[in-house]
Tab-separated table of C-alpha atoms and ligand atoms in Angstrom:
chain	number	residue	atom	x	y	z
A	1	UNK	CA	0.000	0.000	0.000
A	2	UNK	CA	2.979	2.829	1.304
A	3	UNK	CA	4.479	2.293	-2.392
A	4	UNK	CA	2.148	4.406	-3.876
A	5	UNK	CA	3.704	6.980	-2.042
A	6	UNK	CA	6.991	6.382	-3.558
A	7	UNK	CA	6.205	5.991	-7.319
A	8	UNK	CA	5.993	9.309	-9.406
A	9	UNK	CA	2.904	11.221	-10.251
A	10	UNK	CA	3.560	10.023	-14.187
A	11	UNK	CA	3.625	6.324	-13.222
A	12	UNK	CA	0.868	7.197	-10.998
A	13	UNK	CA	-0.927	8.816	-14.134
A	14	UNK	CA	-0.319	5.608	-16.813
A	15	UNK	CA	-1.826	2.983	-14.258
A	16	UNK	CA	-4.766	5.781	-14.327
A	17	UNK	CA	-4.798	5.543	-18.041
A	18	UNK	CA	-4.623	2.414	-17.803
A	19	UNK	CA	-8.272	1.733	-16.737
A	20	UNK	CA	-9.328	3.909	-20.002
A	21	UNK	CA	-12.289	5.698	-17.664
A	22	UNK	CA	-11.526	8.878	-17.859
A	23	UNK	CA	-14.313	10.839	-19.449
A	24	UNK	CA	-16.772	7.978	-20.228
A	25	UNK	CA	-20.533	8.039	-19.260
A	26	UNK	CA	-22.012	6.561	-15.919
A	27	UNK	CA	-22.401	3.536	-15.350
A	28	UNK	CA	-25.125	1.781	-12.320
A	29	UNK	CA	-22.731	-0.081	-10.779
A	30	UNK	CA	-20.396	3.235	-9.780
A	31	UNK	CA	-23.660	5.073	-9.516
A	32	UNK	CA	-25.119	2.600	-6.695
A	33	UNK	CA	-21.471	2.962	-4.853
A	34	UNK	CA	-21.530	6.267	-4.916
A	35	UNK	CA	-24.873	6.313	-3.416
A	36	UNK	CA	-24.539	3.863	-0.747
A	37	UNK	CA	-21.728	5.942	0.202
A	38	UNK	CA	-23.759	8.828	1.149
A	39	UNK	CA	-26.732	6.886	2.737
A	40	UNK	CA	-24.096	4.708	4.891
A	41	UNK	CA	-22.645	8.297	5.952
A	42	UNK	CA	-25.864	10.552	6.093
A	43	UNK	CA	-24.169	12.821	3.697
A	44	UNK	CA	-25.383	14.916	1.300
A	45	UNK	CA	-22.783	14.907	-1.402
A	46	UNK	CA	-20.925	11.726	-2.432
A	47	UNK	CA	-18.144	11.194	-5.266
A	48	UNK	CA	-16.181	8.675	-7.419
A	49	UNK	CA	-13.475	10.927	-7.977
A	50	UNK	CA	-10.285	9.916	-10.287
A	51	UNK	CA	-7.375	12.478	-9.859
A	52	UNK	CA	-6.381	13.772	-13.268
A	53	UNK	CA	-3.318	15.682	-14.056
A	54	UNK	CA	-4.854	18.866	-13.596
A	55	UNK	CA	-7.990	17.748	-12.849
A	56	UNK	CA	-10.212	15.630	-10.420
A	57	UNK	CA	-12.901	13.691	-12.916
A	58	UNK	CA	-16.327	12.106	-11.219
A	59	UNK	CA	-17.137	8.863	-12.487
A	60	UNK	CA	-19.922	9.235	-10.518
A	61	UNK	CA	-22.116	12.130	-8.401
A	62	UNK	CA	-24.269	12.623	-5.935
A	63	UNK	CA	-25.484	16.531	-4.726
A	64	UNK	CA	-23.284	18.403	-7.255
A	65	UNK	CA	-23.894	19.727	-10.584
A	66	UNK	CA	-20.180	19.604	-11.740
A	67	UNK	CA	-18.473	16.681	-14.089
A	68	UNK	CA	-15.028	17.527	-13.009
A	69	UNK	CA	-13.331	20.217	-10.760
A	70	UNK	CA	-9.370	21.738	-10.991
A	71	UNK	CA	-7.278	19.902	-9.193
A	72	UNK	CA	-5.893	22.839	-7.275
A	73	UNK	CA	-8.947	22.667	-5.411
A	74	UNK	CA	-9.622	19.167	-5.311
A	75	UNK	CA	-9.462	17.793	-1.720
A	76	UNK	CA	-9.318	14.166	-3.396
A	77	UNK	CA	-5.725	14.994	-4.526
A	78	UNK	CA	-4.788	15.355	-0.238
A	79	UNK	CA	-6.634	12.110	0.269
A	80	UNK	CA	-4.545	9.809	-2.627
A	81	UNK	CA	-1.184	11.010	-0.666
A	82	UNK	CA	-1.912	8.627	2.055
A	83	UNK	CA	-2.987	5.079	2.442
A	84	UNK	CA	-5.874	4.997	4.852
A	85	UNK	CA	-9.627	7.526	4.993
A	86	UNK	CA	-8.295	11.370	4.807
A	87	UNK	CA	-11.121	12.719	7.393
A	88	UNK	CA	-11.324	16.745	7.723
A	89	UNK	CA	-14.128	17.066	10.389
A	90	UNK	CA	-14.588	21.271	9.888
A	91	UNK	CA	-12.855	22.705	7.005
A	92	UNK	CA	-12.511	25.955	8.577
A	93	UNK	CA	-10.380	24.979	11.437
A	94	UNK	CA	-7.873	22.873	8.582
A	95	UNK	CA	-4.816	25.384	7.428
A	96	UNK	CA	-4.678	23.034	4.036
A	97	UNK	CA	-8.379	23.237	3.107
A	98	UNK	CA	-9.441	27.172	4.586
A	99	UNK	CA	-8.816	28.853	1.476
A	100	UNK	CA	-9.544	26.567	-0.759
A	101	UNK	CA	-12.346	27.689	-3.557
A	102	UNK	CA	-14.851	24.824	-2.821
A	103	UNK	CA	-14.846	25.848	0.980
A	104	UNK	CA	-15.083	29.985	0.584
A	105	UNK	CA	-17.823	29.599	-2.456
A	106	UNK	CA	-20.385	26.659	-3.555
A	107	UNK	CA	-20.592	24.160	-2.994
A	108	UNK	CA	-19.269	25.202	0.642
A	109	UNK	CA	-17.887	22.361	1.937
A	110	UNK	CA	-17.256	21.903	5.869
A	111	UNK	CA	-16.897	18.064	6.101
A	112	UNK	CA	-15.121	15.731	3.882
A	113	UNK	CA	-14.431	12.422	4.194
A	114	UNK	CA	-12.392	10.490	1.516
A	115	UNK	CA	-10.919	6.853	0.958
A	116	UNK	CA	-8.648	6.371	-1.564
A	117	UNK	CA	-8.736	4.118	-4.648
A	118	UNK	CA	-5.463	2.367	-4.357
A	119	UNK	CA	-4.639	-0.136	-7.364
A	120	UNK	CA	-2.344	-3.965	-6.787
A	121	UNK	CA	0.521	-2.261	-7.760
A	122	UNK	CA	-0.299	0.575	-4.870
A	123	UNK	CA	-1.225	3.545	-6.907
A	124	UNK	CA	-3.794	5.896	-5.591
A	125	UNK	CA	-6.199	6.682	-8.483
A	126	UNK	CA	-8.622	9.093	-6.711
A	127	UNK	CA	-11.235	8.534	-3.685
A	128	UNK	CA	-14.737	7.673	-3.147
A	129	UNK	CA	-15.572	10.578	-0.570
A	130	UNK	CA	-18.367	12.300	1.432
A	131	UNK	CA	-18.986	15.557	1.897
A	132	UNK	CA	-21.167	17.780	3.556
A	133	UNK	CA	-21.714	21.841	4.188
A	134	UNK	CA	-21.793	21.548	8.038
A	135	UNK	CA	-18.888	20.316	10.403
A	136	UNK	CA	-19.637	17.202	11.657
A	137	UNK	CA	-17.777	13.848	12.779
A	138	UNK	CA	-17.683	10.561	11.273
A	139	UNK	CA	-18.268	6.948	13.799
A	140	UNK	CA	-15.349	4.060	13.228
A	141	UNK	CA	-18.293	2.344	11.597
A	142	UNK	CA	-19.157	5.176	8.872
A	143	UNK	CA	-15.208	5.025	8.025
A	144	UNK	CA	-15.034	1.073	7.864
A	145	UNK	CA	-18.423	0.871	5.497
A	146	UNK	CA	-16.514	3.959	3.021
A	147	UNK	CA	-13.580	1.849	3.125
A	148	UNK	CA	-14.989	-1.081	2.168
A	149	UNK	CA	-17.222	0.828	-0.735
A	150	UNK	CA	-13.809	1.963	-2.101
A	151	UNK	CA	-12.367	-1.578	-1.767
A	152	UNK	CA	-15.657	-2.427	-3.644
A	153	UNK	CA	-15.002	0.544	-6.426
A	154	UNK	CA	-11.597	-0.691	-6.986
A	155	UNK	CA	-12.845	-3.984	-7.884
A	156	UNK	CA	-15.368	-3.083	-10.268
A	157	UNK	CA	-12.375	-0.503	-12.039
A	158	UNK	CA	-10.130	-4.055	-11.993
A	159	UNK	CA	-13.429	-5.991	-13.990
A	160	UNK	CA	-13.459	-3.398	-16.058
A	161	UNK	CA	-10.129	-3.037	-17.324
A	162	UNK	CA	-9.902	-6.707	-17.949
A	163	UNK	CA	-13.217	-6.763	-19.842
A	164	UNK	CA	-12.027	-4.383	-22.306
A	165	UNK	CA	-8.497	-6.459	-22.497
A	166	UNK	CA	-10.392	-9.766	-23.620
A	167	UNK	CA	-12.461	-7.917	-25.530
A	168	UNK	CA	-10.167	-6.318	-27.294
A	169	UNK	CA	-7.888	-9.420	-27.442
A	170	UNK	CA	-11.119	-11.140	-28.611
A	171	UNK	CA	-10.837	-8.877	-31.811
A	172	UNK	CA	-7.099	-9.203	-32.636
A	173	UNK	CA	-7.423	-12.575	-32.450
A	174	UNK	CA	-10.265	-12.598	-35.309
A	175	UNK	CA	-8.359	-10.534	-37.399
A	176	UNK	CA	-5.453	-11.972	-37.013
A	177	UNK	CA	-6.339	-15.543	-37.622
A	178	UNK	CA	-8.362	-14.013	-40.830
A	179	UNK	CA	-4.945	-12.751	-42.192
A	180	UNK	CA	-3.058	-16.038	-41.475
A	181	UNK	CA	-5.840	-17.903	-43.344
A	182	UNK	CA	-5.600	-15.653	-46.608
A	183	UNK	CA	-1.804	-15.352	-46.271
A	184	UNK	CA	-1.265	-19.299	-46.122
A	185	UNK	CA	-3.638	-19.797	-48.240
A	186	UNK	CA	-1.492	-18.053	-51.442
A	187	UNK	CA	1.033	-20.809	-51.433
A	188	UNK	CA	-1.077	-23.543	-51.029
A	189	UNK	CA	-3.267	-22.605	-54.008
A	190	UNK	CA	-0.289	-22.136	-56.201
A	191	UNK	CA	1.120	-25.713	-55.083
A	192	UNK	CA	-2.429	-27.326	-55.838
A	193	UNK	CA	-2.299	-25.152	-59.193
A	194	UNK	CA	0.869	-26.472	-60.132
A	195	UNK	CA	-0.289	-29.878	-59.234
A	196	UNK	CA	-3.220	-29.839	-61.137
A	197	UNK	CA	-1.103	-28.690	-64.292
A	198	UNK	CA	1.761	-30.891	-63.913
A	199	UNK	CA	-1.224	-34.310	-64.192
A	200	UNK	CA	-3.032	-33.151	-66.967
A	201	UNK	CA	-0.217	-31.868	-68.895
A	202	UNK	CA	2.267	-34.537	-68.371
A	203	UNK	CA	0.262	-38.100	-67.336
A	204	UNK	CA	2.531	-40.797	-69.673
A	205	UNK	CA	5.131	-38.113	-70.459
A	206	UNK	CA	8.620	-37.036	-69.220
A	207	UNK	CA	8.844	-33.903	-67.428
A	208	UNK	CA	11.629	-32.420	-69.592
A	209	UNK	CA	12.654	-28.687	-68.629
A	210	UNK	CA	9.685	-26.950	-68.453
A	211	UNK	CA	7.553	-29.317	-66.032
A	212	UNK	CA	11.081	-29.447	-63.843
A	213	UNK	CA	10.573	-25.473	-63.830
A	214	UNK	CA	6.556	-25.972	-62.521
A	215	UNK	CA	8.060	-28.473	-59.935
A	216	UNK	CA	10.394	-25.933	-58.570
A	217	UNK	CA	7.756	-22.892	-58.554
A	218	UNK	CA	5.911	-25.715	-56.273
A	219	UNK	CA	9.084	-25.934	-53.964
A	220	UNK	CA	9.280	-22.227	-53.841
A	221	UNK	CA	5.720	-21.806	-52.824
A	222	UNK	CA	6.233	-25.147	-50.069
A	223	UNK	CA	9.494	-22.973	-48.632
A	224	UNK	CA	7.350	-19.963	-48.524
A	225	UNK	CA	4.895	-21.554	-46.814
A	226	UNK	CA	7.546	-23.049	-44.344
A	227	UNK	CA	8.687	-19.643	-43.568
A	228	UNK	CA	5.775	-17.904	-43.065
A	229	UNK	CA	4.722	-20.840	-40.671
A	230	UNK	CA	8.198	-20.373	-39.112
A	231	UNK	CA	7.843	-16.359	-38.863
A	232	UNK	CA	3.996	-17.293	-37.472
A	233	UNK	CA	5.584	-19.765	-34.368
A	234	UNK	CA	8.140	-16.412	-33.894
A	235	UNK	CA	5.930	-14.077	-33.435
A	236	UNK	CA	3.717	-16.402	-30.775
A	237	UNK	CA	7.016	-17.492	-28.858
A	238	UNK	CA	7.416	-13.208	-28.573
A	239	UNK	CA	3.765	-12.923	-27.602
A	240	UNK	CA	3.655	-15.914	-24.442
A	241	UNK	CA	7.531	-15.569	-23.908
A	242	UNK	CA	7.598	-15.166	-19.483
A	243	UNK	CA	8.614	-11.137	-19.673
A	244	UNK	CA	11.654	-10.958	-16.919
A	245	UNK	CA	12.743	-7.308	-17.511
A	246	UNK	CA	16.291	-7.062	-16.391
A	247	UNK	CA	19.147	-4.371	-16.778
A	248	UNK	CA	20.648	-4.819	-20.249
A	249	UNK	CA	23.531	-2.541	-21.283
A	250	UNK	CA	22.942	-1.900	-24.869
A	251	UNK	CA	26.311	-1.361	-26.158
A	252	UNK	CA	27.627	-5.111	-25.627
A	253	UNK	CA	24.376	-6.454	-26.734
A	254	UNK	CA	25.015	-4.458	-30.050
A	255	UNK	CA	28.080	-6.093	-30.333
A	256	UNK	CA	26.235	-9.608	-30.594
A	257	UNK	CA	24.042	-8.227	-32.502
A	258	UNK	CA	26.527	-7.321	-35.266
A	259	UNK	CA	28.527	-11.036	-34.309
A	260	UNK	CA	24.625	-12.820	-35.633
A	261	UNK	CA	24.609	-10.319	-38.545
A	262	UNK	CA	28.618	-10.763	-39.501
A	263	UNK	CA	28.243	-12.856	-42.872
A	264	UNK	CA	24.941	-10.998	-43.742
A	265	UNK	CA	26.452	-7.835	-43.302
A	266	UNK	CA	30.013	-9.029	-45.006
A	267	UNK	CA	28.170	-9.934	-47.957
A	268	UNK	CA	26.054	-7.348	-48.458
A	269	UNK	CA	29.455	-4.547	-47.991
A	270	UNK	CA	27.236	-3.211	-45.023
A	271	UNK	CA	28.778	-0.978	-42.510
A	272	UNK	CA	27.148	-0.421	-39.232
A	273	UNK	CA	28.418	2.537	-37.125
A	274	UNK	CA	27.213	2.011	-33.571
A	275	UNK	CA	27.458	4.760	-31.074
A	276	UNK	CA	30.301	4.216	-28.294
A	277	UNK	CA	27.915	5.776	-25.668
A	278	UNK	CA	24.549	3.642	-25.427
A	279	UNK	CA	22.693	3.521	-22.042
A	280	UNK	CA	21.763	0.796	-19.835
A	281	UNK	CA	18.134	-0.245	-20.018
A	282	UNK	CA	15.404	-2.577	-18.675
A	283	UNK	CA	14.359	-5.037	-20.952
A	284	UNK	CA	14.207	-8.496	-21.429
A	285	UNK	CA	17.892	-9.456	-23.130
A	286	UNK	CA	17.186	-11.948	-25.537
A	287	UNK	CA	13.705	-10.447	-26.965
A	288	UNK	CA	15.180	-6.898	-27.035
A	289	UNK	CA	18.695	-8.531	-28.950
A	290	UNK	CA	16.167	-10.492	-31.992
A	291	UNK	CA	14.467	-7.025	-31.860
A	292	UNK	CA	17.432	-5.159	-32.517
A	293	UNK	CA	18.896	-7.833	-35.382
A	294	UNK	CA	15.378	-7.431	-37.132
A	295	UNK	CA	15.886	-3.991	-37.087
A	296	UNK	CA	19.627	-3.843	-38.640
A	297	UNK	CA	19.120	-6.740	-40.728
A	298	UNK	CA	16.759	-4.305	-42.145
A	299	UNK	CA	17.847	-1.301	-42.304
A	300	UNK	CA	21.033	-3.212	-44.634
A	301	UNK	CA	18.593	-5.104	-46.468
A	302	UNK	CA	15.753	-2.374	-47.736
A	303	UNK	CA	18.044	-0.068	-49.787
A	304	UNK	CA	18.349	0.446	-54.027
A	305	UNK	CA	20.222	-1.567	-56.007
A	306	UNK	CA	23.674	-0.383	-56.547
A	307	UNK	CA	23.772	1.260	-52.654
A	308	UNK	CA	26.141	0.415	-50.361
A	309	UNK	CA	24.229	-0.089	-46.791
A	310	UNK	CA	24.606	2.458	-44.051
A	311	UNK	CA	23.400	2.142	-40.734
A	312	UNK	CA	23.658	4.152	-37.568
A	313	UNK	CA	22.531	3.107	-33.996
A	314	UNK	CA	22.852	5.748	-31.357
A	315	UNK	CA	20.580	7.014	-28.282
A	316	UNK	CA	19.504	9.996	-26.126
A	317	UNK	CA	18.180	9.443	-22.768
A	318	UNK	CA	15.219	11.792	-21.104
A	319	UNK	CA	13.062	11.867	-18.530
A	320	UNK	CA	14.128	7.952	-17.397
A	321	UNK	CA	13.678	6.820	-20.711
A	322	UNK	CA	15.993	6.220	-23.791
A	323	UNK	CA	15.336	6.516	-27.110
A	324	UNK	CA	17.507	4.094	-29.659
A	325	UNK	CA	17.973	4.846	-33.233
A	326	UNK	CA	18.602	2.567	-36.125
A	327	UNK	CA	18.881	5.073	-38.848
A	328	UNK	CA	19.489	3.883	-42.763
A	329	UNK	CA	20.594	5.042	-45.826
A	330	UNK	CA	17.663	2.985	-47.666
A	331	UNK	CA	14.790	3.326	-49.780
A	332	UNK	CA	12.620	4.901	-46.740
A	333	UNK	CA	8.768	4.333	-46.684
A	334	UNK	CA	5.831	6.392	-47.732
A	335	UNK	CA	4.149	7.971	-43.933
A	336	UNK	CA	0.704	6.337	-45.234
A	337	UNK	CA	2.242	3.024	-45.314
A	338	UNK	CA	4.592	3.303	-42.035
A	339	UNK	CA	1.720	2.088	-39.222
A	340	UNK	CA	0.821	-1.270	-40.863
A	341	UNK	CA	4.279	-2.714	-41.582
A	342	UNK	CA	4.177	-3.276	-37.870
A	343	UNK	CA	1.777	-5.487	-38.165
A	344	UNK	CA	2.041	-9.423	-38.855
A	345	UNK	CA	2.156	-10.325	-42.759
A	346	UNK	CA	2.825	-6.938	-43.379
A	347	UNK	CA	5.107	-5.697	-46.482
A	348	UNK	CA	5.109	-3.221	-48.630
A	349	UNK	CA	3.503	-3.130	-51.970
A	350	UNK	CA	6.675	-4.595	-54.595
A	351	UNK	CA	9.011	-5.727	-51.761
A	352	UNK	CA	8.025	-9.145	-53.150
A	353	UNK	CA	10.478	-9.416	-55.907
A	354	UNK	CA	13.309	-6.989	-54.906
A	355	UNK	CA	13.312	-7.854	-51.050
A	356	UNK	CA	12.098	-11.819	-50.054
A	357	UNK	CA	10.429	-11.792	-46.321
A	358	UNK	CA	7.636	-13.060	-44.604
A	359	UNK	CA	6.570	-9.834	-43.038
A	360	UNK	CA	7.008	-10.856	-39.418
A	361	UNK	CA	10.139	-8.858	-38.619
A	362	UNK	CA	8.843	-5.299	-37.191
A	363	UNK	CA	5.385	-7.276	-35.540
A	364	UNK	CA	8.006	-9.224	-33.525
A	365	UNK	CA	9.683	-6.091	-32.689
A	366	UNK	CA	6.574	-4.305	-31.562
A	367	UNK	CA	5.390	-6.902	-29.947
A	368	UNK	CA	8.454	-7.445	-27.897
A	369	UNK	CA	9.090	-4.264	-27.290
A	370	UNK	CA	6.068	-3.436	-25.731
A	371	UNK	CA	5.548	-6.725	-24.099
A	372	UNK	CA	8.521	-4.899	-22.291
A	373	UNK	CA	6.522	-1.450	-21.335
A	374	UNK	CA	8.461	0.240	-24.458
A	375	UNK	CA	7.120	2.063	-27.688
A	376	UNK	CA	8.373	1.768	-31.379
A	377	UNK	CA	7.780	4.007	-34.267
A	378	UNK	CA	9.620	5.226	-37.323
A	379	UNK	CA	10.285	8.399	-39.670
A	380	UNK	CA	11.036	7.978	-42.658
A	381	UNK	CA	10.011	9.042	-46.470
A	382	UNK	CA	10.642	7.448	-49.880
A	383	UNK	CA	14.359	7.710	-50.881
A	384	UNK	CA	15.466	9.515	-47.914
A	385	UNK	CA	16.093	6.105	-45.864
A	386	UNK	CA	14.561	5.339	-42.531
A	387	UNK	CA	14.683	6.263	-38.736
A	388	UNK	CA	13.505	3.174	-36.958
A	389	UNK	CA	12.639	3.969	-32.855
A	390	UNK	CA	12.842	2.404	-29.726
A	391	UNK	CA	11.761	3.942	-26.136
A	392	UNK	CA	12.521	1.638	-23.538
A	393	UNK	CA	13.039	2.840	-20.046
A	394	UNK	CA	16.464	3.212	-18.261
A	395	UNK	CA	17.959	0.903	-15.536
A	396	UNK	CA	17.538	2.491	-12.589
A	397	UNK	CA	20.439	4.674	-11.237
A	398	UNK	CA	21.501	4.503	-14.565
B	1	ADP	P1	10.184	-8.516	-43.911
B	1	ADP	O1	11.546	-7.939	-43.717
B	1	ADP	O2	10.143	-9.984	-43.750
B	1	ADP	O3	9.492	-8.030	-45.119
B	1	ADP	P2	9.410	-6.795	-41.731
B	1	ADP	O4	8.224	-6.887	-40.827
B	1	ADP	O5	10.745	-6.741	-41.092
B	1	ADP	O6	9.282	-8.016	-42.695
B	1	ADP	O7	9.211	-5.528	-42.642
B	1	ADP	C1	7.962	-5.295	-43.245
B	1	ADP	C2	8.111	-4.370	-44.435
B	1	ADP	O8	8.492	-3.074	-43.968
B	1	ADP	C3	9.205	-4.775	-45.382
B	1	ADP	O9	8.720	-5.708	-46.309
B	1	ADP	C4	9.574	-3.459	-46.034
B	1	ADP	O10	8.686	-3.201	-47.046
B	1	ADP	C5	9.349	-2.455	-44.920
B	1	ADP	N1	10.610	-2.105	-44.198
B	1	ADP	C6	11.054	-2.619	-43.042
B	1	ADP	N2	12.222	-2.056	-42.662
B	1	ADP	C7	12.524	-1.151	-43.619
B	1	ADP	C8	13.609	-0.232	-43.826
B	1	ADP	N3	14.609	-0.135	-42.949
B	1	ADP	N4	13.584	0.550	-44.931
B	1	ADP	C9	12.554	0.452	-45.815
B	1	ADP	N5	11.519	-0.396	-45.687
B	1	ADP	C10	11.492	-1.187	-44.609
């Protein structure tokens, strides 16, 4: 519970983003807590209040007109700073709460009574609170029933949050199995295609060069199959992998990066200049080292014919994060088409020919990367080569 008072006010603000309620409508179940709240303390005004960055938001209201309040004023934002029911019996006689605008003007308040809404990890969202416009005291039994409604709140937000993760997973799932369908689907049609041909065309007679040819454009499509299976079972291992975050110092795991890469790299006249200062971060080693390879391997393998590969990895730190960079010198993407190559399957329109892959690459990256609380993106525009991102957050103390 007394970590909440240790982790900063951003953490505290992404486990309240977290539960995605911010700024939706009511809902009964909030609405009957909220209520309860006020009949189990006599009290006239009773809130669900989540504790915004500059503002205190009600889920749900009882006695006041007002959606949300600033958080200057917001007694709610006293009450999340400790651990147990914040209980201010007259306002007036309270140096913290005397001047405050919600005392001196409406809706006047004189009593306040506020449990917070404290999350597993020990983050204090907001309160469910009581309030009234007289001073007045509160019995042991008032303060255990307000406790327990908040307990009660906090387990409704928890449902909540892990509806709309199924739900959501629910959806990715569909799609996703819908893509893996149509995408292994084009090799196996050309193989029964090819099949087809090969016995009507050549039942009783030799093969000779041409039906050798249709034999091998059926061994192509069986190896394309076999890596898109194989890029498939990659991207799942990322997805269930256990996620042990530990501190991994970026500048030796480069090195066996470029080790894996060596003959790739040696026959493609690649050079790869990586920055002598990289930071220390927390990630899981091995996911965040095939993340990395995907990324080089890339950034060497996308560029025009005749090019000799260039690729820079550097980073800035800020704010406990850092930010690595794996720019290129290659044949950079179009912004329309930069979201979707993160995606499973995903290539761009003509890499067929030019560039072989499966597509799985940068949807193994994303995935792993924020499997390990990171972000990915990318800049880039056609023929002005690529700036592929990762944000992953720094070892501590580093
Ligand atoms: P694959 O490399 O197997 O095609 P990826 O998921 O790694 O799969 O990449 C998806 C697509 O994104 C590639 O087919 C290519 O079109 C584009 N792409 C990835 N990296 C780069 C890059 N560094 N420069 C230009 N295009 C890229």
């Amino acid at each position: 519970m007394g970590k909440s008072r240790l982790c900063s006010e951003e953490s505290r603000l992404d486990a309240l983003r977290r539960y995605r309620i911010l700024d939706t409508t009511p809902e009964e179940a909030f609405d009957d807590l909220v209520h309860l709240a006020a009949l189990v303390c006599r009290a006239p005004i009773s809130l669900l209040s989540l504790v915004d960055q500059a503002r205190q938001w009600f889920k749900a209201k009882e006695g006041i007109e007002e959606s949300e309040l600033p958080r200057e004023s917001a007694f709610c934002a006293h009450a999340i700073l400790g651990t147990d029911v914040l209980v201010v019996p007259d306002t007036h006689g309270d140096a913290r709460f005397q001047t405050n605008p919600l005392v001196l003007g409406a809706p006047g308040i004189r009593f306040y009574a506020g449990a917070p809404l404290v999350t597993p990890e020990g983050y204090g969202l907001g309160t469910l609170c009581v309030i009234d416009r007289v001073p007045r005291s509160i019995s042991p039994e008032e303060i255990r029933a307000l406790r327990a409604l908040a307990r009660e709140v906090m387990v409704h937000l928890e449902h909540r949050r892990i509806l709309l993760e199924v739900t959501e997973c629910a959806s990715e799932l569909e799609a996703f199995s819908s893509t893996v369908a149509h995408d292994l689907r084009a090799p196996l049609r050309a193989m029964r295609g090819i099949g087809e041909i090969v016995r009507e065309d050549y039942s009783g007679r030799p093969l000779g060069t041409e039906g050798v040819a249709l034999l091998d454009r059926m061994t192509d499509a069986a190896g394309r199959m076999d890596a898109l299976i194989e890029g498939l079972l990659a991207y799942s291992r990322v997805s269930r992998q256990e996620m042990i975050l530990e501190p991994v110092a970026l500048g030796p795991l480069l090195d066996r990066v470029l080790e894996d890469l060596g003959p790739d790299l040696a026959s493609r006249q690649a050079s790869v200049e990586v920055s002598s200062d990289l930071p220390v971060v927390r990630a899981h080693r091995l996911m965040l080292g095939q993340a990395l390879i995907n990324l080089v391997s890339n950034g060497v393998k996308f560029v025009a014919p005749g090019t000799a590969p260039r690729v820079t990895v550097s980073a800035t730190r800020a704010k406990g994060k850092a930010i690595l960079a794996v720019v290129d010198n290659g044949i950079g993407i179009a912004p329309e088409l930069q979201e979707r190559l993160f995606r499973p399957f995903s290539r761009l329109p003509g890499a067929d020919a030019a560039f072989p892959g499966t597509g799985f690459g940068l949807a193994i990256v994303r995935k792993a990367v924020e499997r390990m609380g990171g972000r990915v993106g990318v800049e880039s525009a056609p023929g002005q080569g690529s700036r592929f991102w990762v944000e992953l957050p720094l070892a501590s103390g580093a």
